Amino acid sequence: MAVSVILKTLNEEARIGAAIESVLAALDGIGGEVIVADGGSRDRTLAVATSYPIQVVQLEPTIRPSCGIGPQLGFQYSREPFICLMDGDMLLDPGFLPEALAYLSTHPRAAGVTGHVEEMNDTSLEYVRRGRRVSPENRIGTIDRMNGGGLYRREAVEQAGYLSDRNLHGYEEFDLGLRLRAQGWTLHRLDRRFVRHFGHAINAYALLLRRWKSGYLRGIGEVLRAALGKPQWPRLVEELPELKLWGVVYFWLAAMVALPFVLPSPVIALAIDLALIVGIVGVMSLRQKSLSLGLYAVVAWLFHAAALPLGFIQARKAPGAWIESRVVNEGS
């Protein structure tokens, strides 16, 4: 029942030490290994990580990091029959692994089990909004993906081909869930804490810009491209409510652009456009019970909608191919 715990990192010097210590404590009495899979940190992340008796691996400088490449990097070095995936800015709950292992033992067709990701950052609008909505981050019971990580069965992952698609800058957990469920496996969330997450304590709009630059927002387009022509395509289209939302956003933007050309008065058209913007922000503000959250939600829609086609046309590499990397620390 030993576990390989994979910690994904990129410039996490402030948190990685505590994350490693939480994992080592959780593995006491269970057994296994800890693998820090680093995406090319430029701070002291590696210096801190290598001070512990764990394995540390890092992407070669020529390989660009992504959300999908980190988990697969750790997976290709892992050995144990169970894989626990988490970020380098998370603290693993000490009681999670025993309960998760017990669940997998009694549910042989369960590919993975997770718990709640407790967001410790209550200042960013992004994390406040995430905590308020009913989403894959907080449903319990049978789920379609394990956002934030969790405990996976190696047998199931190998049957699905690979842990994480290296080409994806987002939605990598959903892609894995699709592939696992296509093979007849299930995923489950326990009604207990998995980790505490210390997310980016920066302005939500700055975080949105960072995610645009890093390619994170292209994830939904990339996962659509990855599934194109494959058996999971119909299920993906059916299960991603974001697709309907982006469709509405595209229609809204097209209507705003068209109005000045179809109405006799450009002034009236622009007034209607402004009224549409104010009305949509107002509706979202009422739903979120906050003007700032409502405005942020609409701005985030526009960023995501613009990024989707860019992700869809992105070139792909073989997702299961060996990732060029180096071993920084062998561990014990």
GROMACS .gro file of C-alpha atoms in nm:
model
  332
    1MET     CA    1   0.000   0.000   0.000
    2ALA     CA    2   0.303   0.230  -0.036
    3VAL     CA    3   0.248   0.570  -0.199
    4SER     CA    4   0.447   0.788  -0.437
    5VAL     CA    5   0.368   1.149  -0.346
    6ILE     CA    6   0.439   1.391  -0.633
    7LEU     CA    7   0.479   1.758  -0.547
    8LYS     CA    8   0.460   1.992  -0.848
    9THR     CA    9   0.669   2.305  -0.804
   10LEU     CA   10   0.761   2.626  -0.981
   11ASN     CA   11   0.919   2.896  -0.765
   12GLU     CA   12   0.773   2.770  -0.437
   13GLU     CA   13   1.065   2.840  -0.200
   14ALA     CA   14   0.834   2.993   0.061
   15ARG     CA   15   0.606   2.686   0.084
   16ILE     CA   16   0.791   2.380  -0.037
   17GLY     CA   17   0.963   2.301   0.294
   18ALA     CA   18   0.636   2.288   0.486
   19ALA     CA   19   0.474   2.090   0.204
   20ILE     CA   20   0.749   1.826   0.212
   21GLU     CA   21   0.734   1.800   0.589
   22SER     CA   22   0.356   1.751   0.580
   23VAL     CA   23   0.402   1.467   0.329
   24LEU     CA   24   0.682   1.298   0.522
   25ALA     CA   25   0.467   1.307   0.835
   26ALA     CA   26   0.167   1.165   0.647
   27LEU     CA   27   0.377   0.880   0.502
   28ASP     CA   28   0.503   0.774   0.845
   29GLY     CA   29   0.366   0.425   0.903
   30ILE     CA   30   0.250   0.392   0.541
   31GLY     CA   31   0.574   0.394   0.346
   32GLY     CA   32   0.656   0.523   0.004
   33GLU     CA   33   0.850   0.802  -0.162
   34VAL     CA   34   0.835   1.176  -0.217
   35ILE     CA   35   0.914   1.323  -0.558
   36VAL     CA   36   0.945   1.695  -0.618
   37ALA     CA   37   0.877   1.755  -0.989
   38ASP     CA   38   1.009   2.103  -1.064
   39GLY     CA   39   0.918   2.303  -1.372
   40GLY     CA   40   1.234   2.516  -1.377
   41SER     CA   41   1.230   2.721  -1.058
   42ARG     CA   42   1.457   3.026  -1.050
   43ASP     CA   43   1.438   3.080  -0.675
   44ARG     CA   44   1.558   2.858  -0.386
   45THR     CA   45   1.295   2.586  -0.435
   46LEU     CA   46   1.555   2.324  -0.530
   47ALA     CA   47   1.792   2.427  -0.250
   48VAL     CA   48   1.516   2.378   0.006
   49ALA     CA   49   1.384   2.054  -0.148
   50THR     CA   50   1.725   1.887  -0.173
   51SER     CA   51   1.784   1.939   0.201
   52TYR     CA   52   1.530   1.658   0.259
   53PRO     CA   53   1.585   1.284   0.190
   54ILE     CA   54   1.358   1.284  -0.114
   55GLN     CA   55   1.390   1.261  -0.492
   56VAL     CA   56   1.400   1.592  -0.678
   57VAL     CA   57   1.374   1.610  -1.058
   58GLN     CA   58   1.361   1.911  -1.287
   59LEU     CA   59   1.267   1.982  -1.647
   60GLU     CA   60   1.554   2.048  -1.884
   61PRO     CA   61   1.578   2.424  -1.957
   62THR     CA   62   1.465   2.371  -2.318
   63ILE     CA   63   1.130   2.227  -2.201
   64ARG     CA   64   0.864   2.485  -2.115
   65PRO     CA   65   0.661   2.413  -1.801
   66SER     CA   66   0.284   2.361  -1.806
   67CYS     CA   67   0.017   2.235  -1.570
   68GLY     CA   68   0.011   1.904  -1.751
   69ILE     CA   69   0.383   1.838  -1.771
   70GLY     CA   70   0.456   1.856  -1.395
   71PRO     CA   71   0.246   1.556  -1.285
   72GLN     CA   72   0.372   1.343  -1.576
   73LEU     CA   73   0.731   1.439  -1.494
   74GLY     CA   74   0.689   1.306  -1.142
   75PHE     CA   75   0.495   1.002  -1.258
   76GLN     CA   76   0.771   0.885  -1.492
   77TYR     CA   77   1.009   0.862  -1.194
   78SER     CA   78   0.759   0.708  -0.951
   79ARG     CA   79   0.750   0.341  -0.846
   80GLU     CA   80   0.474   0.276  -0.593
   81PRO     CA   81   0.128   0.125  -0.664
   82PHE     CA   82  -0.052   0.444  -0.552
   83ILE     CA   83   0.019   0.801  -0.667
   84CYS     CA   84  -0.070   1.106  -0.458
   85LEU     CA   85  -0.059   1.428  -0.658
   86MET     CA   86  -0.044   1.774  -0.501
   87ASP     CA   87   0.112   2.117  -0.545
   88GLY     CA   88   0.417   2.256  -0.373
   89ASP     CA   89   0.208   2.521  -0.197
   90MET     CA   90  -0.019   2.268  -0.027
   91LEU     CA   91  -0.011   2.097   0.312
   92LEU     CA   92  -0.126   1.735   0.313
   93ASP     CA   93  -0.380   1.652   0.582
   94PRO     CA   94  -0.224   1.390   0.812
   95GLY     CA   95  -0.529   1.162   0.811
   96PHE     CA   96  -0.606   1.169   0.440
   97LEU     CA   97  -0.385   0.890   0.307
   98PRO     CA   98  -0.504   0.614   0.545
   99GLU     CA   99  -0.869   0.694   0.473
  100ALA     CA  100  -0.810   0.723   0.097
  101LEU     CA  101  -0.616   0.395   0.084
  102ALA     CA  102  -0.894   0.223   0.277
  103TYR     CA  103  -1.149   0.354   0.026
  104LEU     CA  104  -0.951   0.226  -0.273
  105SER     CA  105  -0.906  -0.109  -0.100
  106THR     CA  106  -1.281  -0.155  -0.063
  107HIS     CA  107  -1.370  -0.008  -0.405
  108PRO     CA  108  -1.161  -0.197  -0.664
  109ARG     CA  109  -1.300  -0.003  -0.962
  110ALA     CA  110  -1.217   0.336  -0.811
  111ALA     CA  111  -0.921   0.489  -0.994
  112GLY     CA  112  -0.880   0.773  -0.750
  113VAL     CA  113  -1.007   0.936  -0.434
  114THR     CA  114  -0.965   1.288  -0.305
  115GLY     CA  115  -1.105   1.524  -0.043
  116HIS     CA  116  -1.167   1.894  -0.002
  117VAL     CA  117  -0.905   2.151  -0.098
  118GLU     CA  118  -0.925   2.413   0.175
  119GLU     CA  119  -0.830   2.748   0.025
  120MET     CA  120  -0.628   2.952   0.272
  121ASN     CA  121  -0.611   3.262   0.053
  122ASP     CA  122  -0.922   3.466   0.128
  123THR     CA  123  -0.798   3.791  -0.028
  124SER     CA  124  -0.797   3.714  -0.402
  125LEU     CA  125  -1.132   3.744  -0.581
  126GLU     CA  126  -1.045   3.429  -0.778
  127TYR     CA  127  -1.028   3.208  -0.470
  128VAL     CA  128  -1.325   3.375  -0.300
  129ARG     CA  129  -1.535   3.314  -0.614
  130ARG     CA  130  -1.412   2.954  -0.638
  131GLY     CA  131  -1.509   2.885  -0.278
  132ARG     CA  132  -1.863   3.019  -0.326
  133ARG     CA  133  -1.970   2.825  -0.632
  134VAL     CA  134  -2.081   2.464  -0.664
  135SER     CA  135  -1.799   2.321  -0.872
  136PRO     CA  136  -1.575   2.017  -0.917
  137GLU     CA  137  -1.364   2.159  -0.633
  138ASN     CA  138  -1.625   2.089  -0.365
  139ARG     CA  139  -1.870   1.818  -0.477
  140ILE     CA  140  -1.860   1.495  -0.274
  141GLY     CA  141  -1.929   1.139  -0.382
  142THR     CA  142  -1.880   1.035  -0.743
  143ILE     CA  143  -1.704   1.308  -0.943
  144ASP     CA  144  -1.574   1.353  -1.297
  145ARG     CA  145  -1.229   1.486  -1.206
  146MET     CA  146  -1.003   1.541  -0.906
  147ASN     CA  147  -0.917   1.911  -0.926
  148GLY     CA  148  -0.633   1.997  -0.692
  149GLY     CA  149  -0.498   1.642  -0.683
  150GLY     CA  150  -0.561   1.331  -0.476
  151LEU     CA  151  -0.469   0.964  -0.457
  152TYR     CA  152  -0.466   0.759  -0.779
  153ARG     CA  153  -0.429   0.387  -0.843
  154ARG     CA  154  -0.127   0.323  -1.070
  155GLU     CA  155  -0.299   0.033  -1.244
  156ALA     CA  156  -0.580   0.263  -1.358
  157VAL     CA  157  -0.345   0.540  -1.470
  158GLU     CA  158  -0.139   0.298  -1.679
  159GLN     CA  159  -0.455   0.161  -1.838
  160ALA     CA  160  -0.554   0.519  -1.929
  161GLY     CA  161  -0.214   0.568  -2.096
  162TYR     CA  162  -0.044   0.832  -1.882
  163LEU     CA  163  -0.106   1.044  -1.574
  164SER     CA  164  -0.115   1.390  -1.727
  165ASP     CA  165  -0.105   1.528  -2.081
  166ARG     CA  166   0.215   1.733  -2.108
  167ASN     CA  167   0.052   1.960  -2.370
  168LEU     CA  168  -0.216   2.096  -2.138
  169HIS     CA  169  -0.184   2.427  -1.957
  170GLY     CA  170  -0.510   2.364  -1.773
  171TYR     CA  171  -0.793   2.111  -1.740
  172GLU     CA  172  -0.538   1.831  -1.705
  173GLU     CA  173  -0.738   1.674  -1.420
  174PHE     CA  174  -1.053   1.672  -1.632
  175ASP     CA  175  -0.864   1.514  -1.922
  176LEU     CA  176  -0.736   1.240  -1.691
  177GLY     CA  177  -1.085   1.187  -1.551
  178LEU     CA  178  -1.223   1.147  -1.903
  179ARG     CA  179  -0.962   0.888  -1.994
  180LEU     CA  180  -1.007   0.693  -1.671
  181ARG     CA  181  -1.386   0.689  -1.693
  182ALA     CA  182  -1.364   0.580  -2.058
  183GLN     CA  183  -1.190   0.267  -1.925
  184GLY     CA  184  -1.468   0.198  -1.674
  185TRP     CA  185  -1.300   0.348  -1.365
  186THR     CA  186  -1.461   0.586  -1.117
  187LEU     CA  187  -1.344   0.884  -0.909
  188HIS     CA  188  -1.466   0.979  -0.562
  189ARG     CA  189  -1.440   1.271  -0.321
  190LEU     CA  190  -1.455   1.201   0.051
  191ASP     CA  191  -1.626   1.455   0.276
  192ARG     CA  192  -1.300   1.540   0.453
  193ARG     CA  193  -1.000   1.762   0.395
  194PHE     CA  194  -0.729   1.653   0.151
  195VAL     CA  195  -0.498   1.955   0.166
  196ARG     CA  196  -0.475   2.316   0.268
  197HIS     CA  197  -0.385   2.531  -0.032
  198PHE     CA  198  -0.196   2.859  -0.006
  199GLY     CA  199  -0.270   3.006  -0.350
  200HIS     CA  200  -0.125   3.317  -0.510
  201ALA     CA  201  -0.178   3.610  -0.275
  202ILE     CA  202  -0.190   3.864  -0.556
  203ASN     CA  203  -0.457   4.081  -0.714
  204ALA     CA  204  -0.707   3.869  -0.905
  205TYR     CA  205  -0.665   4.073  -1.223
  206ALA     CA  206  -0.287   4.040  -1.201
  207LEU     CA  207  -0.337   3.665  -1.159
  208LEU     CA  208  -0.561   3.663  -1.468
  209LEU     CA  209  -0.288   3.837  -1.669
  210ARG     CA  210  -0.027   3.594  -1.538
  211ARG     CA  211  -0.244   3.301  -1.644
  212TRP     CA  212  -0.285   3.453  -1.990
  213LYS     CA  213   0.091   3.491  -2.031
  214SER     CA  214   0.167   3.142  -1.897
  215GLY     CA  215  -0.088   2.979  -2.129
  216TYR     CA  216  -0.304   2.853  -1.842
  217LEU     CA  217  -0.619   3.004  -1.991
  218ARG     CA  218  -0.566   2.807  -2.312
  219GLY     CA  219  -0.631   2.482  -2.127
  220ILE     CA  220  -0.992   2.434  -2.234
  221GLY     CA  221  -0.900   2.475  -2.601
  222GLU     CA  222  -0.608   2.235  -2.557
  223VAL     CA  223  -0.821   1.967  -2.393
  224LEU     CA  224  -1.075   1.997  -2.675
  225ARG     CA  225  -0.795   1.946  -2.927
  226ALA     CA  226  -0.661   1.647  -2.729
  227ALA     CA  227  -1.001   1.473  -2.736
  228LEU     CA  228  -1.085   1.555  -3.098
  229GLY     CA  229  -1.174   1.236  -3.286
  230LYS     CA  230  -1.142   1.018  -2.976
  231PRO     CA  231  -1.412   0.822  -2.789
  232GLN     CA  232  -1.419   1.071  -2.501
  233TRP     CA  233  -1.513   1.366  -2.726
  234PRO     CA  234  -1.895   1.339  -2.684
  235ARG     CA  235  -1.862   1.307  -2.307
  236LEU     CA  236  -1.626   1.605  -2.291
  237VAL     CA  237  -1.866   1.829  -2.483
  238GLU     CA  238  -2.157   1.713  -2.268
  239GLU     CA  239  -1.981   1.753  -1.932
  240LEU     CA  240  -1.804   2.086  -1.976
  241PRO     CA  241  -2.060   2.357  -1.893
  242GLU     CA  242  -1.794   2.617  -1.975
  243LEU     CA  243  -1.842   2.541  -2.345
  244LYS     CA  244  -2.201   2.663  -2.333
  245LEU     CA  245  -2.091   2.970  -2.140
  246TRP     CA  246  -1.820   3.057  -2.392
  247GLY     CA  247  -2.075   3.006  -2.672
  248VAL     CA  248  -2.302   3.264  -2.509
  249VAL     CA  249  -2.005   3.499  -2.467
  250TYR     CA  250  -1.913   3.465  -2.835
  251PHE     CA  251  -2.275   3.539  -2.934
  252TRP     CA  252  -2.283   3.842  -2.701
  253LEU     CA  253  -1.959   3.983  -2.844
  254ALA     CA  254  -2.071   3.920  -3.203
  255ALA     CA  255  -2.399   4.100  -3.135
  256MET     CA  256  -2.218   4.400  -2.985
  257VAL     CA  257  -1.986   4.424  -3.287
  258ALA     CA  258  -2.277   4.389  -3.532
  259LEU     CA  259  -2.513   4.644  -3.374
  260PRO     CA  260  -2.339   4.961  -3.504
  261PHE     CA  261  -2.361   4.819  -3.857
  262VAL     CA  262  -2.726   4.710  -3.852
  263LEU     CA  263  -2.887   4.998  -3.662
  264PRO     CA  264  -2.944   5.334  -3.834
  265SER     CA  265  -2.779   5.530  -3.554
  266PRO     CA  266  -2.430   5.434  -3.425
  267VAL     CA  267  -2.504   5.632  -3.108
  268ILE     CA  268  -2.808   5.415  -3.032
  269ALA     CA  269  -2.605   5.101  -3.108
  270LEU     CA  270  -2.327   5.203  -2.871
  271ALA     CA  271  -2.585   5.289  -2.604
  272ILE     CA  272  -2.737   4.941  -2.639
  273ASP     CA  273  -2.387   4.788  -2.619
  274LEU     CA  274  -2.318   4.980  -2.299
  275ALA     CA  275  -2.655   4.876  -2.157
  276LEU     CA  276  -2.574   4.511  -2.235
  277ILE     CA  277  -2.242   4.536  -2.052
  278VAL     CA  278  -2.395   4.704  -1.749
  279GLY     CA  279  -2.684   4.459  -1.745
  280ILE     CA  280  -2.464   4.148  -1.762
  281VAL     CA  281  -2.230   4.279  -1.492
  282GLY     CA  282  -2.534   4.366  -1.283
  283VAL     CA  283  -2.687   4.020  -1.316
  284MET     CA  284  -2.357   3.855  -1.220
  285SER     CA  285  -2.315   4.093  -0.926
  286LEU     CA  286  -2.659   3.997  -0.795
  287ARG     CA  287  -2.576   3.628  -0.833
  288GLN     CA  288  -2.241   3.670  -0.659
  289LYS     CA  289  -2.387   3.920  -0.408
  290SER     CA  290  -2.087   4.142  -0.481
  291LEU     CA  291  -2.019   4.405  -0.747
  292SER     CA  292  -1.645   4.332  -0.748
  293LEU     CA  293  -1.702   3.957  -0.791
  294GLY     CA  294  -1.961   4.018  -1.063
  295LEU     CA  295  -1.728   4.244  -1.260
  296TYR     CA  296  -1.437   4.004  -1.219
  297ALA     CA  297  -1.647   3.710  -1.339
  298VAL     CA  298  -1.736   3.892  -1.663
  299VAL     CA  299  -1.375   3.998  -1.726
  300ALA     CA  300  -1.260   3.640  -1.664
  301TRP     CA  301  -1.518   3.515  -1.919
  302LEU     CA  302  -1.367   3.742  -2.183
  303PHE     CA  303  -1.013   3.623  -2.113
  304HIS     CA  304  -1.114   3.256  -2.124
  305ALA     CA  305  -1.319   3.300  -2.442
  306ALA     CA  306  -1.027   3.473  -2.616
  307ALA     CA  307  -0.782   3.201  -2.508
  308LEU     CA  308  -0.992   2.900  -2.616
  309PRO     CA  309  -0.921   2.914  -2.992
  310LEU     CA  310  -0.551   2.980  -2.924
  311GLY     CA  311  -0.536   2.660  -2.720
  312PHE     CA  312  -0.722   2.459  -2.981
  313ILE     CA  313  -0.472   2.538  -3.257
  314GLN     CA  314  -0.169   2.477  -3.033
  315ALA     CA  315   0.074   2.215  -3.169
  316ARG     CA  316   0.092   1.891  -2.968
  317LYS     CA  317   0.364   1.646  -2.866
  318ALA     CA  318   0.305   1.280  -2.783
  319PRO     CA  319   0.154   1.304  -2.431
  320GLY     CA  320   0.307   0.980  -2.304
  321ALA     CA  321   0.659   1.040  -2.439
  322TRP     CA  322   0.952   1.062  -2.197
  323ILE     CA  323   0.999   1.416  -2.066
  324GLU     CA  324   1.357   1.541  -2.087
  325SER     CA  325   1.469   1.613  -1.734
  326ARG     CA  326   1.746   1.571  -1.482
  327VAL     CA  327   1.766   1.413  -1.139
  328VAL     CA  328   1.876   1.682  -0.893
  329ASN     CA  329   1.856   1.468  -0.580
  330GLU     CA  330   1.834   1.089  -0.563
  331GLY     CA  331   1.668   1.078  -0.223
  332SER     CA  332   1.710   0.793   0.023
   0.00000   0.00000   0.00000
